[in-house]
Amino acid sequence: MRTEHMLPIAERIEQAGFGTIEALAMVSFDAGILFLQQDPFERVRLLRDRIPATPLRGAIRSNLLHGFYPRPTDINELFVERMFVNGIRDFAVLESLHCWDNVAPAIHAAKRLGAKITIPLVFNLAPGYDDDFYVRQARDVIDRFDPETICLGDAGGSLTVERTRTLVPALRAAIGDTRLELNTHCLTGMGPQVALEAAVLGADQILTAIDPLANGNSLPAAQATARDLRALGFSVDIDDRALDEVGDYLGKLAAQLNYPVGVPAEYDPANYQTQYAGGAMTNLEAQLNAAGIADKLPAVIDEIGRVREELGSPVMATPFPAIVAAQAVMNVLNAERYSVVPDEVKKYVCGYFGALPLPVDDNVKDLVMNNGSRDISETPPPLDPVVPELRKRYGHLSPDEMILRYMYDDQKIDALVPVEDTFSVKQSIVEVMAGLARMRSKRNVRLVAPGLELRANG
């Protein structure tokens, strides 16, 4: 979605009564700059103007910033600062390997600014990722960072109702008064049931999407979740009428611009093998289609499951779904598996992203090391500060633009265009007349258009 598509409905979203509204993530930067020629910092400023009371959340993916490679501490700290200045007040700090040293500087920077911290513990179906593992992680991050919220993050939608019944109570007991959030996706069709079960067992809040942006690869629908929680006896302080109005707007927007909408997924046990994240699946489908190899999707998905296990079953949350998928695509397109190795895969195997929780298959490791780029050192190099040099080069620019030019090339930033807040969803004449009828009893209305005058007298 473009920023101007969001602005007309932003105030109504706030009026719905959400506790937090997630407004910015790294995918917002990639999509905004690479495809829409829009500044994500401008987007969040404009949204903040229309959502002044509800905290806006920004998601950070480890110490990666843009792309898939770890970045120096100083630029990550500056990035947090600029997100805060532009309106972010709740930082969700995702560290898929659970290597908390990677994100400690960003978390401390956010806390110094007075922001709230949400730390996701990303669910994984793999050896060693039992309930005790997540309890240890939760206690560790509470001791180190004292976050406001611990989130059980289920990016691949692989959390089952049965596992929820043991894991959520264990986390609830371990974290005390710290808020417990659930973030599950609907790829297996089980997301709504898992969300309800988590609430029954002690989750304080559920991350949702407003239908028709819900379901499918996305999150449980806010409308249905509120309804079902009330049926279970919970008090849900949300304005259903506002949700319906927002959903109606989004539906009309999708129809007008030919955007896809969320459809409830059928149960597919294959998802428990790939554990591929919802947003990443949407991106993968689009990328294969753009490359003219959409017919390869089933084979690529099967290969994702194999590659994931061979690489030590990494948590399938940013950036690892894209890294695993890149290798899977190469394996499908080439006669010999691992004959072509993306740089990100070799860096992962060499520990550039942090210590691997499970070992890589020995045979696969040999193939990666032999066929990967010789320019990639087996030992990760130190990350030297970059901000001083950036200030020398871009000191005449705003800090926001300086960061964007570091993340992307100058040409892409030069191509950005300001948001024109003039968009509106087209309405049929039937809808216009229905709106006039609703206003008749309230006031006199006089609409004038070239050659047309409509009057409604109270």
XYZ file of C-alpha atoms in Angstrom:
458
model
C 0.000 0.000 0.000
C 1.095 3.538 -0.681
C 1.113 6.041 2.157
C -1.751 8.016 0.636
C -3.873 4.843 0.737
C -3.366 4.644 4.507
C -3.961 8.231 5.522
C -7.737 8.496 4.856
C -8.479 5.669 7.297
C -5.732 6.212 9.912
C -7.841 8.274 12.321
C -10.614 5.687 12.242
C -8.111 2.933 13.040
C -7.055 4.835 16.144
C -10.694 5.342 17.124
C -11.157 1.562 17.066
C -9.235 1.379 20.351
C -6.149 -0.749 19.710
C -3.510 -0.848 22.434
C -0.688 -0.508 19.900
C -0.575 0.003 16.131
C 2.362 -1.437 14.238
C 3.285 1.225 11.712
C 6.812 0.610 10.484
C 9.100 -2.328 9.784
C 12.054 -2.939 7.521
C 9.752 -4.259 4.828
C 8.180 -0.789 4.833
C 11.552 0.649 3.858
C 12.219 -1.913 1.128
C 8.739 -1.696 -0.388
C 8.474 2.065 0.002
C 11.827 2.969 -1.482
C 12.456 0.198 -4.000
C 8.961 -0.057 -5.462
C 6.849 2.947 -4.437
C 9.404 5.812 -4.403
C 8.152 6.851 -0.961
C 10.022 7.821 2.197
C 9.067 5.503 5.111
C 10.066 8.159 7.644
C 7.595 10.530 6.010
C 4.972 7.788 6.186
C 5.318 7.305 9.911
C 5.295 11.088 10.521
C 2.038 11.429 8.589
C 0.516 8.464 10.400
C 1.615 9.871 13.760
C -0.173 13.136 12.976
C -3.398 11.171 12.497
C -2.763 8.661 15.316
C -1.546 10.893 18.142
C -2.697 8.874 21.160
C -2.095 5.196 20.362
C 1.580 4.169 20.538
C 3.016 3.385 17.112
C 5.217 0.315 16.975
C 8.288 -0.096 14.804
C 9.858 -3.491 14.176
C 13.638 -3.905 13.997
C 15.255 -7.060 12.628
C 18.337 -7.764 14.722
C 21.352 -5.606 13.769
C 20.751 -6.014 10.039
C 19.117 -2.697 9.161
C 18.517 -2.913 5.402
C 19.393 -6.147 3.623
C 20.757 -9.299 5.179
C 24.123 -8.350 6.602
C 24.883 -7.204 10.168
C 25.606 -3.488 10.437
C 27.809 -1.529 12.867
C 26.441 -0.520 16.239
C 26.555 3.226 15.622
C 24.292 3.158 12.569
C 21.815 0.846 14.307
C 21.632 3.213 17.273
C 21.117 6.207 14.990
C 18.396 4.328 13.123
C 16.526 3.712 16.391
C 16.875 7.373 17.286
C 15.410 8.521 13.961
C 12.512 6.079 14.204
C 11.757 7.511 17.638
C 12.025 11.117 16.477
C 9.601 10.404 13.647
C 6.981 8.895 15.947
C 7.765 5.323 16.998
C 7.185 4.721 20.709
C 7.227 0.902 20.924
C 10.114 -1.066 19.414
C 9.639 -4.749 18.603
C 13.201 -6.069 18.411
C 13.389 -9.318 16.475
C 16.479 -11.513 16.892
C 15.749 -14.775 15.137
C 18.831 -16.620 16.435
C 18.076 -15.416 19.976
C 21.611 -13.935 20.103
C 20.754 -11.000 22.331
C 24.196 -9.382 22.063
C 23.220 -8.543 18.465
C 20.380 -6.286 19.598
C 21.562 -5.031 22.991
C 22.823 -1.654 21.652
C 19.554 -0.930 19.825
C 17.459 -1.884 22.846
C 19.513 0.288 25.186
C 19.262 3.201 22.736
C 15.472 2.874 22.585
C 15.183 2.716 26.363
C 17.341 5.826 26.780
C 14.883 7.649 24.546
C 11.957 6.523 26.705
C 10.443 4.038 24.258
C 8.773 0.786 25.236
C 10.379 -2.506 24.264
C 8.708 -5.635 22.897
C 10.949 -8.674 22.477
C 9.648 -11.549 20.351
C 10.741 -15.085 21.135
C 10.347 -16.759 17.769
C 8.748 -20.199 17.793
C 10.568 -23.014 16.040
C 9.766 -26.671 15.500
C 13.251 -28.122 15.864
C 15.296 -30.164 18.339
C 16.114 -28.189 21.473
C 13.367 -25.613 21.048
C 11.249 -26.983 23.878
C 9.262 -25.054 26.475
C 12.303 -24.832 28.769
C 14.292 -23.157 25.972
C 11.708 -20.375 25.651
C 11.414 -19.984 29.422
C 15.194 -19.511 29.629
C 15.134 -16.987 26.817
C 12.295 -15.048 28.439
C 14.051 -14.855 31.784
C 17.291 -13.854 30.104
C 15.809 -10.912 28.195
C 13.842 -9.738 31.239
C 17.023 -9.764 33.330
C 19.022 -7.984 30.626
C 16.526 -5.517 29.173
C 13.399 -5.329 31.381
C 11.051 -5.104 28.370
C 7.413 -4.079 28.716
C 6.292 -7.020 26.564
C 7.437 -10.542 25.796
C 5.958 -11.741 22.508
C 5.629 -15.363 21.477
C 6.221 -14.915 17.760
C 4.955 -17.570 15.365
C 6.066 -16.224 11.993
C 5.507 -19.504 10.164
C 2.126 -20.287 11.676
C 3.472 -23.599 12.961
C 2.360 -23.197 16.579
C -0.358 -25.735 17.277
C -3.163 -25.588 19.813
C -1.584 -28.532 21.646
C 1.803 -26.810 21.954
C 0.121 -23.549 22.954
C -1.379 -25.365 25.940
C 2.070 -26.047 27.385
C 4.167 -23.140 26.111
C 1.923 -20.186 26.952
C 1.370 -21.238 30.603
C 5.117 -21.841 30.975
C 5.910 -18.353 29.688
C 3.123 -16.816 31.742
C 4.585 -18.307 34.914
C 8.137 -17.325 34.004
C 7.648 -13.645 33.159
C 5.465 -12.563 36.075
C 3.795 -9.195 35.505
C 5.507 -8.565 32.167
C 2.939 -8.342 29.377
C 2.631 -11.471 27.214
C 1.706 -11.047 23.562
C 0.971 -13.607 20.869
C 1.870 -13.020 17.220
C 0.752 -15.949 15.077
C 0.116 -16.255 11.355
C -2.584 -18.160 9.518
C -0.658 -20.179 6.940
C -1.897 -23.505 8.326
C -5.395 -22.187 8.987
C -4.854 -22.621 12.744
C -3.932 -19.035 13.649
C -7.365 -17.946 14.968
C -7.698 -21.034 17.187
C -4.158 -20.641 18.507
C -4.862 -16.984 19.316
C -7.971 -17.832 21.307
C -6.234 -20.643 23.164
C -3.351 -18.327 24.068
C -5.794 -15.775 25.484
C -7.505 -18.413 27.601
C -4.130 -19.539 28.949
C -2.810 -16.102 29.903
C -1.757 -14.013 26.896
C -2.519 -10.344 27.518
C -2.757 -9.192 23.924
C -3.033 -10.622 20.419
C -1.503 -9.140 17.288
C -4.199 -8.991 14.619
C -4.886 -7.520 11.189
C -8.093 -5.850 10.097
C -9.984 -8.000 7.617
C -9.535 -8.034 4.560
C -5.812 -7.735 5.338
C -6.087 -10.737 7.681
C -5.899 -14.523 7.189
C -3.955 -16.348 4.494
C -0.291 -15.447 5.000
C -1.320 -12.742 7.456
C -2.605 -12.515 11.041
C -5.958 -13.464 12.600
C -8.722 -10.977 11.803
C -9.326 -8.313 14.443
C -13.092 -8.427 13.866
C -13.436 -12.192 14.313
C -10.933 -12.342 17.185
C -12.824 -9.694 19.166
C -16.116 -11.472 18.537
C -14.789 -14.883 19.551
C -13.029 -13.597 22.665
C -16.270 -12.022 23.843
C -18.034 -15.318 23.255
C -15.489 -16.909 25.588
C -16.291 -14.358 28.283
C -13.494 -11.830 27.744
C -14.018 -8.088 27.790
C -12.575 -6.656 24.565
C -12.559 -2.866 24.508
C -12.628 -2.390 20.756
C -15.100 -0.501 18.576
C -16.580 -3.062 16.186
C -18.265 -0.381 14.088
C -14.909 1.311 13.490
C -13.364 -2.024 12.523
C -16.151 -2.646 10.039
C -15.694 0.814 8.518
C -11.953 0.310 8.166
C -12.489 -3.127 6.671
C -15.024 -1.739 4.215
C -12.539 0.933 3.125
C -9.758 -1.633 2.683
C -12.037 -3.880 0.660
C -12.963 -1.046 -1.686
C -9.319 -0.052 -1.967
C -8.335 -3.590 -2.917
C -11.058 -3.774 -5.535
C -10.167 -0.374 -6.971
C -6.432 -1.073 -7.223
C -6.634 -4.814 -7.901
C -4.816 -5.676 -4.669
C -5.069 -9.190 -3.189
C -7.037 -9.734 0.010
C -6.633 -12.311 2.744
C -8.484 -15.595 2.392
C -8.615 -18.217 5.175
C -6.025 -20.892 4.415
C -6.849 -24.568 4.218
C -4.990 -26.805 6.628
C -1.727 -27.975 5.061
C 0.620 -30.100 7.196
C 3.507 -29.330 4.797
C 3.767 -25.922 6.447
C 5.048 -27.570 9.604
C 8.097 -28.747 7.660
C 8.940 -25.514 5.853
C 7.748 -23.198 8.681
C 8.000 -20.444 6.098
C 6.976 -17.023 7.423
C 3.750 -15.473 6.177
C 5.168 -12.223 4.853
C 8.106 -14.065 3.290
C 5.731 -16.443 1.507
C 3.910 -13.497 -0.045
C 7.246 -12.061 -1.202
C 8.430 -15.420 -2.561
C 5.285 -15.880 -4.628
C 5.634 -12.376 -6.072
C 9.339 -12.790 -6.849
C 8.922 -16.118 -8.633
C 6.067 -14.666 -10.634
C 8.162 -11.621 -11.587
C 11.001 -13.920 -12.666
C 8.653 -15.923 -14.867
C 9.076 -19.134 -12.874
C 5.857 -19.165 -10.854
C 5.384 -22.799 -11.910
C 8.426 -23.678 -9.779
C 6.726 -22.627 -6.532
C 5.703 -26.170 -5.373
C 9.215 -27.502 -6.012
C 10.785 -24.509 -4.260
C 8.554 -24.958 -1.214
C 9.515 -28.647 -0.980
C 13.176 -27.708 -1.294
C 12.830 -25.041 1.413
C 11.981 -27.774 3.906
C 15.059 -29.806 2.940
C 17.437 -26.841 2.949
C 16.149 -25.623 6.297
C 16.908 -28.942 7.996
C 20.329 -29.196 6.326
C 21.259 -25.712 7.532
C 20.474 -26.566 11.134
C 16.743 -25.729 11.276
C 17.063 -21.962 11.757
C 14.070 -20.064 13.054
C 12.093 -19.116 9.964
C 11.822 -15.426 10.704
C 13.644 -12.491 9.126
C 16.177 -12.779 7.569
C 16.372 -16.557 7.378
C 13.286 -17.371 5.271
C 14.749 -15.336 2.400
C 18.203 -16.884 2.852
C 16.847 -20.448 2.898
C 14.547 -19.696 -0.040
C 17.409 -18.253 -2.105
C 19.330 -21.497 -1.712
C 16.209 -23.533 -2.422
C 15.612 -21.638 -5.677
C 19.239 -22.207 -6.739
C 18.896 -25.907 -5.962
C 15.711 -26.173 -8.032
C 17.106 -24.267 -11.011
C 20.482 -26.057 -11.175
C 21.268 -29.679 -11.877
C 23.280 -30.192 -8.690
C 22.110 -29.011 -5.297
C 24.396 -26.387 -3.685
C 26.392 -26.010 -6.904
C 25.441 -22.324 -6.677
C 25.575 -20.815 -3.175
C 24.278 -17.283 -2.440
C 26.633 -15.135 -0.374
C 24.076 -14.915 2.441
C 24.084 -18.694 2.853
C 27.860 -18.885 3.218
C 27.831 -15.999 5.686
C 25.136 -17.751 7.702
C 27.189 -20.964 7.828
C 30.291 -18.988 8.848
C 28.491 -17.341 11.779
C 28.167 -13.796 10.445
C 24.653 -13.599 11.930
C 25.620 -15.068 15.282
C 26.173 -18.468 16.859
C 24.048 -21.183 15.254
C 21.833 -23.015 17.743
C 22.062 -26.277 15.779
C 24.936 -27.511 13.555
C 24.829 -27.465 9.763
C 24.877 -30.850 8.021
C 28.554 -31.705 7.472
C 28.182 -32.617 3.789
C 26.180 -29.465 3.093
C 28.693 -27.339 4.979
C 31.485 -28.676 2.754
C 29.468 -27.840 -0.377
C 28.715 -24.335 0.888
C 32.337 -23.645 1.767
C 33.648 -25.033 -1.521
C 31.073 -23.463 -3.837
C 30.464 -20.202 -2.036
C 32.300 -17.001 -2.855
C 36.020 -17.026 -2.097
C 35.726 -13.361 -1.166
C 33.812 -14.261 2.004
C 36.122 -14.874 4.932
C 35.379 -17.898 7.092
C 35.835 -15.619 10.118
C 33.421 -12.662 10.355
C 35.366 -9.380 10.240
C 34.827 -6.662 12.866
C 32.187 -4.040 12.078
C 33.815 -0.620 12.166
C 31.773 2.546 12.867
C 30.289 4.207 9.798
C 28.442 7.280 11.111
C 31.470 9.630 11.223
C 32.210 9.006 7.546
C 28.534 9.373 6.652
C 28.427 12.757 8.364
C 31.425 13.881 6.353
C 29.754 12.808 3.139
C 26.139 13.750 3.869
C 26.506 16.342 6.626
C 24.469 18.856 4.641
C 21.462 16.499 4.629
C 18.970 15.619 7.355
C 19.811 12.582 9.515
C 16.861 10.739 7.976
C 18.109 11.234 4.439
C 21.639 10.365 5.468
C 20.487 7.014 6.820
C 18.376 6.292 3.759
C 21.325 7.008 1.465
C 23.444 4.632 3.537
C 20.809 1.920 3.286
C 20.060 2.428 -0.413
C 21.934 4.039 -3.266
C 21.722 7.763 -3.990
C 19.777 7.226 -7.195
C 16.890 5.534 -5.387
C 16.695 8.276 -2.771
C 16.843 10.970 -5.450
C 13.790 9.310 -7.033
C 11.596 9.593 -3.909
C 8.502 11.759 -4.269
C 6.501 13.529 -1.521
C 3.176 12.067 -0.478
C 0.179 13.859 -1.956
C -2.656 13.457 0.516
C -5.412 13.601 -2.084
C -6.413 9.945 -2.451
C -9.962 8.718 -1.920
C -11.700 5.450 -2.629
C -14.173 5.727 -5.477
C -17.826 5.424 -4.511
C -20.726 4.458 -6.679
C -23.706 6.800 -7.085
C -25.751 4.336 -5.028
C -23.366 4.753 -2.092
C -23.406 8.535 -2.476
C -27.216 8.618 -2.391
C -27.289 6.273 0.612
C -24.933 8.618 2.454
C -27.154 11.594 1.661
C -30.173 9.733 2.992
C -28.378 9.062 6.289
C -27.623 12.776 6.665
C -31.113 14.055 5.924
C -32.282 14.053 9.499
C -29.097 15.717 10.712
C -28.605 18.825 8.597
C -29.280 20.580 5.342
C -26.961 19.461 2.592
C -26.268 21.194 -0.684
C -23.873 19.507 -3.106
C -22.951 21.261 -6.298
C -21.030 19.787 -9.198
C -20.785 20.997 -12.785
C -24.249 20.602 -14.241
C -25.605 18.847 -11.128
C -27.226 20.102 -7.951
C -28.498 17.795 -5.205
C -30.445 19.105 -2.228
C -31.375 17.339 0.972
C -33.577 19.351 3.311
C -33.755 18.343 6.954
